[in-house]
mmCIF file of C-alpha atoms in Angstrom:
data_model
loop_
_atom_site.group_PDB
_atom_site.id
_atom_site.type_symbol
_atom_site.label_atom_id
_atom_site.label_comp_id
_atom_site.label_asym_id
_atom_site.label_seq_id
_atom_site.Cartn_x
_atom_site.Cartn_y
_atom_site.Cartn_z
ATOM 1 C CA MET A 537 -57.906 52.691 -14.216
ATOM 2 C CA ASN A 538 -61.523 53.383 -14.809
ATOM 3 C CA ILE A 539 -62.332 56.154 -16.804
ATOM 4 C CA VAL A 540 -66.260 57.228 -17.360
ATOM 5 C CA VAL A 541 -67.058 59.623 -20.124
ATOM 6 C CA LEU A 542 -70.169 61.628 -20.360
ATOM 7 C CA VAL A 543 -72.133 61.048 -23.504
ATOM 8 C CA LYS A 544 -75.104 63.676 -24.041
ATOM 9 C CA GLN A 545 -77.742 62.912 -27.240
ATOM 10 C CA VAL A 546 -78.243 66.200 -28.562
ATOM 11 C CA PRO A 547 -80.765 67.640 -31.435
ATOM 12 C CA GLY A 548 -78.872 68.474 -34.853
ATOM 13 C CA THR A 549 -77.952 71.979 -34.592
ATOM 14 C CA ASP A 550 -80.738 72.841 -37.069
ATOM 15 C CA ASN A 551 -83.353 70.868 -35.418
ATOM 16 C CA VAL A 552 -83.389 72.139 -32.058
ATOM 17 C CA LYS A 553 -87.015 72.565 -30.613
ATOM 18 C CA MET A 554 -88.371 73.883 -27.551
ATOM 19 C CA ASP A 555 -91.516 73.286 -25.783
ATOM 20 C CA PRO A 556 -93.008 76.999 -25.740
ATOM 21 C CA GLU A 557 -95.439 76.382 -22.841
ATOM 22 C CA THR A 558 -92.909 74.434 -20.311
ATOM 23 C CA GLY A 559 -89.630 75.927 -21.647
ATOM 24 C CA VAL A 560 -88.400 72.249 -22.210
ATOM 25 C CA MET A 561 -86.421 71.025 -25.040
ATOM 26 C CA ILE A 562 -88.137 68.486 -26.866
ATOM 27 C CA ARG A 563 -85.973 65.477 -27.522
ATOM 28 C CA SER A 564 -88.210 63.177 -29.046
ATOM 29 C CA GLY A 565 -86.833 63.839 -32.712
ATOM 30 C CA LYS A 566 -85.111 61.325 -34.848
ATOM 31 C CA ASP A 567 -82.466 63.261 -35.909
ATOM 32 C CA THR A 568 -80.032 63.115 -32.705
ATOM 33 C CA ILE A 569 -76.182 63.215 -32.905
ATOM 34 C CA ILE A 570 -73.278 62.697 -29.835
ATOM 35 C CA ASN A 571 -72.710 66.149 -28.466
ATOM 36 C CA PRO A 572 -69.691 67.173 -30.560
ATOM 37 C CA LEU A 573 -67.351 68.296 -27.641
ATOM 38 C CA ASP A 574 -68.596 64.518 -25.930
ATOM 39 C CA GLU A 575 -67.339 62.816 -29.090
ATOM 40 C CA ASN A 576 -63.527 64.595 -28.202
ATOM 41 C CA ALA A 577 -63.805 63.701 -24.470
ATOM 42 C CA LEU A 578 -64.925 60.111 -25.569
ATOM 43 C CA ALA A 579 -61.896 59.831 -28.241
ATOM 44 C CA GLU A 580 -59.595 61.027 -25.425
ATOM 45 C CA ALA A 581 -60.877 58.059 -23.090
ATOM 46 C CA ILE A 582 -59.963 55.518 -25.703
ATOM 47 C CA ARG A 583 -56.611 56.976 -26.763
ATOM 48 C CA ILE A 584 -55.797 56.671 -23.042
ATOM 49 C CA LYS A 585 -57.168 52.572 -23.193
ATOM 50 C CA ASN A 586 -55.364 51.991 -25.807
ATOM 51 C CA SER A 587 -51.982 53.326 -24.658
ATOM 52 C CA HIS A 588 -52.111 52.093 -21.311
ATOM 53 C CA GLU A 589 -53.019 48.726 -19.831
ATOM 54 C CA ASN A 590 -56.168 47.799 -17.228
ATOM 55 C CA VAL A 591 -58.022 50.849 -18.430
ATOM 56 C CA LYS A 592 -61.936 50.631 -18.592
ATOM 57 C CA VAL A 593 -64.264 53.182 -20.336
ATOM 58 C CA THR A 594 -67.585 53.211 -19.380
ATOM 59 C CA ALA A 595 -69.942 55.797 -21.042
ATOM 60 C CA ILE A 596 -73.335 57.244 -19.068
ATOM 61 C CA SER A 597 -75.989 59.113 -20.935
ATOM 62 C CA MET A 598 -79.017 60.276 -19.566
ATOM 63 C CA GLY A 599 -81.895 60.735 -21.777
ATOM 64 C CA PRO A 600 -85.213 58.993 -23.204
ATOM 65 C CA ASP A 601 -84.462 55.272 -24.486
ATOM 66 C CA SER A 602 -83.282 56.659 -27.552
ATOM 67 C CA ALA A 603 -80.392 57.637 -25.922
ATOM 68 C CA ILE A 604 -79.107 54.273 -25.969
ATOM 69 C CA LYS A 605 -78.350 54.572 -29.541
ATOM 70 C CA ALA A 606 -75.565 57.254 -28.541
ATOM 71 C CA LEU A 607 -74.069 54.550 -26.081
ATOM 72 C CA LYS A 608 -73.873 51.779 -28.566
ATOM 73 C CA GLU A 609 -71.819 54.191 -31.080
ATOM 74 C CA ALA A 610 -70.041 55.145 -28.038
ATOM 75 C CA ILE A 611 -69.264 51.150 -27.348
ATOM 76 C CA ALA A 612 -68.464 51.011 -31.073
ATOM 77 C CA MET A 613 -65.958 53.547 -30.879
ATOM 78 C CA GLY A 614 -64.197 51.777 -27.996
ATOM 79 C CA ALA A 615 -65.830 52.210 -24.748
ATOM 80 C CA ASP A 616 -66.117 49.040 -22.756
ATOM 81 C CA GLU A 617 -69.598 49.795 -21.410
ATOM 82 C CA GLY A 618 -72.662 52.075 -21.413
ATOM 83 C CA VAL A 619 -75.348 52.989 -18.548
ATOM 84 C CA LEU A 620 -78.549 54.933 -19.378
ATOM 85 C CA ILE A 621 -80.269 57.026 -16.901
ATOM 86 C CA SER A 622 -83.723 56.921 -17.886
ATOM 87 C CA GLY A 623 -87.591 57.624 -17.014
ATOM 88 C CA ARG A 624 -90.318 60.049 -16.721
ATOM 89 C CA ALA A 625 -89.215 61.320 -13.562
ATOM 90 C CA PHE A 626 -86.039 63.018 -14.756
ATOM 91 C CA ALA A 627 -87.743 64.828 -17.819
ATOM 92 C CA GLY A 628 -87.183 68.559 -17.362
ATOM 93 C CA SER A 629 -84.187 68.456 -15.419
ATOM 94 C CA ASP A 630 -81.905 71.316 -15.434
ATOM 95 C CA THR A 631 -78.290 71.400 -14.913
ATOM 96 C CA ILE A 632 -78.575 70.648 -10.994
ATOM 97 C CA ALA A 633 -81.096 67.853 -11.421
ATOM 98 C CA THR A 634 -79.342 66.464 -13.854
ATOM 99 C CA ALA A 635 -75.603 66.524 -12.090
ATOM 100 C CA LYS A 636 -77.053 65.017 -9.421
ATOM 101 C CA ALA A 637 -78.321 62.178 -11.311
ATOM 102 C CA ILE A 638 -75.370 61.654 -13.239
ATOM 103 C CA ALA A 639 -73.093 61.919 -9.881
ATOM 104 C CA ALA A 640 -75.421 59.231 -8.233
ATOM 105 C CA ALA A 641 -75.220 57.125 -11.440
ATOM 106 C CA ILE A 642 -71.011 57.293 -11.141
ATOM 107 C CA LYS A 643 -70.940 56.181 -7.427
ATOM 108 C CA LYS A 644 -72.380 53.208 -8.408
ATOM 109 C CA LEU A 645 -69.307 52.364 -10.602
ATOM 110 C CA ASP A 646 -66.111 50.589 -9.165
ATOM 111 C CA SER A 647 -63.482 53.338 -8.201
ATOM 112 C CA VAL A 648 -63.486 55.934 -10.977
ATOM 113 C CA ASP A 649 -60.452 57.644 -11.455
ATOM 114 C CA LEU A 650 -60.997 59.849 -14.316
ATOM 115 C CA ILE A 651 -64.094 61.709 -15.443
ATOM 116 C CA VAL A 652 -64.022 63.230 -18.773
ATOM 117 C CA CYS A 653 -66.878 64.964 -20.632
ATOM 118 C CA GLY A 654 -67.197 68.202 -23.138
ATOM 119 C CA GLU A 655 -67.075 71.240 -21.634
ATOM 120 C CA ARG A 656 -70.627 72.131 -22.932
ATOM 121 C CA ALA A 657 -73.015 70.866 -25.112
ATOM 122 C CA THR A 658 -74.730 72.586 -28.619
ATOM 123 C CA ASP A 659 -78.076 72.213 -27.019
ATOM 124 C CA GLY A 660 -77.844 74.205 -23.756
ATOM 125 C CA GLU A 661 -74.686 75.815 -24.026
ATOM 126 C CA THR A 662 -74.399 76.325 -20.080
ATOM 127 C CA GLY A 663 -71.127 74.329 -19.343
ATOM 128 C CA GLN A 664 -72.398 73.938 -16.314
ATOM 129 C CA THR A 665 -72.970 70.242 -15.729
ATOM 130 C CA GLY A 666 -69.702 68.855 -15.504
ATOM 131 C CA ALA A 667 -68.570 71.360 -12.781
ATOM 132 C CA MET A 668 -71.840 70.284 -10.966
ATOM 133 C CA ILE A 669 -71.244 66.838 -10.926
ATOM 134 C CA ALA A 670 -67.704 67.340 -9.466
ATOM 135 C CA HIS A 671 -69.213 69.437 -7.037
ATOM 136 C CA TYR A 672 -71.787 66.264 -6.023
ATOM 137 C CA LEU A 673 -68.992 63.726 -6.123
ATOM 138 C CA ASP A 674 -67.169 66.129 -3.813
ATOM 139 C CA ILE A 675 -63.881 65.784 -6.233
ATOM 140 C CA PRO A 676 -61.510 68.857 -8.112
ATOM 141 C CA VAL A 677 -62.891 69.773 -11.740
ATOM 142 C CA GLU A 678 -60.437 71.159 -14.241
ATOM 143 C CA THR A 679 -62.212 72.942 -17.274
ATOM 144 C CA TYR A 680 -61.378 74.014 -20.874
ATOM 145 C CA VAL A 681 -58.712 71.040 -21.035
ATOM 146 C CA SER A 682 -56.940 70.562 -24.224
ATOM 147 C CA ALA A 683 -54.281 67.455 -23.183
ATOM 148 C CA ILE A 684 -54.398 64.942 -20.785
ATOM 149 C CA GLU A 685 -51.279 62.749 -19.343
ATOM 150 C CA VAL A 686 -52.521 60.001 -17.092
ATOM 151 C CA LYS A 687 -50.072 58.890 -14.188
ATOM 152 C CA GLU A 688 -50.259 56.110 -11.453
ATOM 153 C CA THR A 689 -51.959 58.134 -9.244
ATOM 154 C CA SER A 690 -52.600 61.725 -10.933
ATOM 155 C CA ALA A 691 -53.189 63.384 -14.240
ATOM 156 C CA VAL A 692 -51.705 66.402 -15.647
ATOM 157 C CA LEU A 693 -53.818 68.486 -17.461
ATOM 158 C CA LYS A 694 -53.087 71.207 -19.917
ATOM 159 C CA ARG A 695 -55.444 73.996 -19.994
ATOM 160 C CA THR A 696 -56.819 76.881 -22.251
ATOM 161 C CA VAL A 697 -56.307 80.204 -20.360
ATOM 162 C CA GLU A 698 -56.737 83.639 -21.690
ATOM 163 C CA GLY A 699 -53.417 84.709 -23.478
ATOM 164 C CA GLY A 700 -51.875 80.990 -23.299
ATOM 165 C CA PHE A 701 -52.244 77.527 -21.447
ATOM 166 C CA GLU A 702 -51.176 76.200 -18.221
ATOM 167 C CA ARG A 703 -50.433 72.629 -16.731
ATOM 168 C CA ILE A 704 -51.776 71.466 -13.858
ATOM 169 C CA GLU A 705 -51.165 68.049 -12.039
ATOM 170 C CA VAL A 706 -54.313 66.700 -10.149
ATOM 171 C CA PRO A 707 -54.586 63.027 -8.075
ATOM 172 C CA TYR A 708 -57.245 61.227 -8.868
ATOM 173 C CA PRO A 709 -60.149 60.915 -8.799
ATOM 174 C CA VAL A 710 -60.736 64.380 -10.990
ATOM 175 C CA MET A 711 -63.017 65.450 -13.581
ATOM 176 C CA ALA A 712 -61.954 67.175 -17.028
ATOM 177 C CA THR A 713 -63.987 68.782 -19.276
ATOM 178 C CA VAL A 714 -62.301 69.185 -22.432
ATOM 179 C CA ASN A 715 -62.510 71.569 -25.601
ATOM 180 C CA LYS A 716 -62.035 70.660 -29.263
ATOM 181 C CA ASP A 717 -58.491 71.056 -29.347
ATOM 182 C CA ILE A 718 -57.721 68.225 -27.584
ATOM 183 C CA ASN A 719 -57.674 65.526 -30.476
ATOM 184 C CA GLU A 720 -60.241 64.909 -33.634
ATOM 185 C CA PRO A 721 -62.594 62.100 -32.980
ATOM 186 C CA GLY A 722 -62.728 58.927 -34.989
ATOM 187 C CA PHE A 723 -65.134 56.610 -36.277
ATOM 188 C CA PRO A 724 -66.805 53.177 -35.396
ATOM 189 C CA THR A 725 -65.263 50.157 -36.572
ATOM 190 C CA LEU A 726 -67.026 47.417 -37.833
ATOM 191 C CA LYS A 727 -65.679 45.269 -35.082
ATOM 192 C CA GLY A 728 -66.755 47.900 -32.504
ATOM 193 C CA LYS A 729 -70.330 48.215 -34.232
ATOM 194 C CA LEU A 730 -70.623 44.371 -33.915
ATOM 195 C CA GLN A 731 -69.526 44.370 -30.220
ATOM 196 C CA ALA A 732 -71.990 47.267 -29.691
ATOM 197 C CA LYS A 733 -74.720 45.367 -31.104
ATOM 198 C CA GLN A 734 -74.257 42.382 -28.667
ATOM 199 C CA LYS A 735 -73.960 45.016 -25.455
ATOM 200 C CA THR A 736 -77.121 45.114 -23.261
ATOM 201 C CA ILE A 737 -77.366 48.837 -21.705
ATOM 202 C CA PRO A 738 -78.279 48.861 -18.272
ATOM 203 C CA VAL A 739 -80.932 51.691 -17.526
ATOM 204 C CA TYR A 740 -81.278 53.442 -14.039
ATOM 205 C CA GLY A 741 -83.943 54.923 -12.970
ATOM 206 C CA PRO A 742 -84.768 56.884 -9.704
ATOM 207 C CA GLY A 743 -84.980 53.615 -7.290
ATOM 208 C CA GLU A 744 -81.336 52.350 -8.795
ATOM 209 C CA LEU A 745 -79.954 55.762 -8.130
ATOM 210 C CA GLY A 746 -81.511 56.206 -4.714
ATOM 211 C CA LEU A 747 -82.825 59.506 -5.218
ATOM 212 C CA GLU A 748 -86.041 61.043 -4.304
ATOM 213 C CA PRO A 749 -88.810 62.290 -6.840
ATOM 214 C CA ALA A 750 -88.377 65.563 -5.564
ATOM 215 C CA GLU A 751 -84.786 65.720 -6.597
ATOM 216 C CA LEU A 752 -85.440 64.711 -10.298
ATOM 217 C CA GLY A 753 -86.840 66.613 -13.334
ATOM 218 C CA LEU A 754 -89.033 70.013 -13.155
ATOM 219 C CA LYS A 755 -89.669 69.457 -9.395
ATOM 220 C CA GLY A 756 -85.772 69.169 -8.597
ATOM 221 C CA SER A 757 -84.999 71.864 -10.843
ATOM 222 C CA PRO A 758 -84.978 75.401 -9.454
ATOM 223 C CA THR A 759 -84.121 76.827 -12.925
ATOM 224 C CA ARG A 760 -87.112 78.032 -14.809
ATOM 225 C CA VAL A 761 -87.661 79.493 -18.176
ATOM 226 C CA VAL A 762 -89.812 82.020 -18.120
ATOM 227 C CA LYS A 763 -90.591 82.620 -21.618
ATOM 228 C CA VAL A 764 -89.644 81.223 -25.288
ATOM 229 C CA PHE A 765 -89.582 83.001 -28.229
ATOM 230 C CA SER A 766 -88.321 83.618 -31.860
ATOM 231 C CA PRO A 767 -86.807 87.144 -32.130
ATOM 232 C CA LYS A 768 -87.970 89.136 -34.936
ATOM 233 C CA LEU A 769 -85.625 91.271 -37.014
ATOM 234 C CA SER A 770 -87.021 94.297 -38.883
ATOM 235 C CA ARG A 771 -85.198 97.082 -40.969
ATOM 236 C CA ASP A 772 -86.327 99.817 -42.783
ATOM 237 C CA THR A 773 -84.249 99.644 -46.417
ATOM 238 C CA ILE A 774 -83.212 102.627 -48.207
ATOM 239 C CA MET A 775 -82.221 102.153 -51.562
ATOM 240 C CA LYS A 776 -80.111 104.782 -53.400
ATOM 241 C CA LYS A 777 -79.623 104.230 -57.329
ATOM 242 C CA ALA A 778 -76.299 105.870 -58.876
ATOM 243 C CA ASN A 779 -77.267 108.971 -61.020
ATOM 244 C CA GLY A 780 -74.108 109.743 -62.341
ATOM 245 C CA THR A 781 -73.596 112.178 -59.546
ATOM 246 C CA THR A 782 -72.006 112.386 -56.204
ATOM 247 C CA GLU A 783 -75.614 112.936 -54.663
ATOM 248 C CA PRO A 784 -76.227 109.017 -53.428
ATOM 249 C CA VAL A 785 -72.668 108.959 -51.715
ATOM 250 C CA ASP A 786 -73.418 112.755 -49.935
ATOM 251 C CA GLU A 787 -76.768 111.405 -48.799
ATOM 252 C CA LEU A 788 -75.034 107.968 -47.439
ATOM 253 C CA MET A 789 -72.636 110.083 -45.581
ATOM 254 C CA GLN A 790 -74.887 112.394 -43.796
ATOM 255 C CA PHE A 791 -76.831 109.743 -43.096
ATOM 256 C CA LEU A 792 -73.847 107.967 -41.315
ATOM 257 C CA ALA A 793 -72.769 111.147 -39.508
ATOM 258 C CA GLY A 794 -76.410 111.604 -38.275
ATOM 259 C CA LYS A 795 -75.831 108.117 -36.411
ATOM 260 C CA ASP A 796 -72.695 108.576 -35.016
ATOM 261 C CA VAL A 797 -70.834 106.400 -37.102
ATOM 262 C CA ILE A 798 -68.349 108.753 -38.572
#
């Protein structure tokens, strides 16, 4: 069984920066982490690997050269291989261009049964990429997955839905985007870190993926950020001091009544 886990390197939550001119996220910062929900996806793939025979886990990431760090960490956690999609041609890719590139990379691998990723990333919060990859691969996708049971020719997926859960059995290959309820991610082991250090991470560019420059980056991205700005909050504070009477309270009640709050 071959499992692919999509691992995205994202800025720490407090360090997200955008280029105000292009509307593109700045990803050159050193303070980066693996997207938290992708950690859940990785942990689930490794759990399946450790509980079944003949399971191979390949982690795929798209980003700058620094994203090799995330793939090395994935291998240290228990993944077998890592693949990086990188190059200037991919800069500024929206979810459509990103999905197209990742789908092309997955097609280069041996027969893939299960693809797992977080339902969304903390930097974009779109939740679109997983479903779009499934579209380009022409395979089914199940979202908000909170449990995975693998069988010989199919997977039984537990989905979180409004008001409860549902269980669906889907034949391979299938894409599953997981939520945080699926597990608690673990930590790399010393043995895993040593193995990761010795691993060579192949890097795929547009040529290796068989994609044209017009399909990638800003050129291949129909989504456009019109404006980037920080919201400004302004409040007019009215201070009332207690003076031993009910006057401050009466004025507050009149103010709330004027705003139709009470």
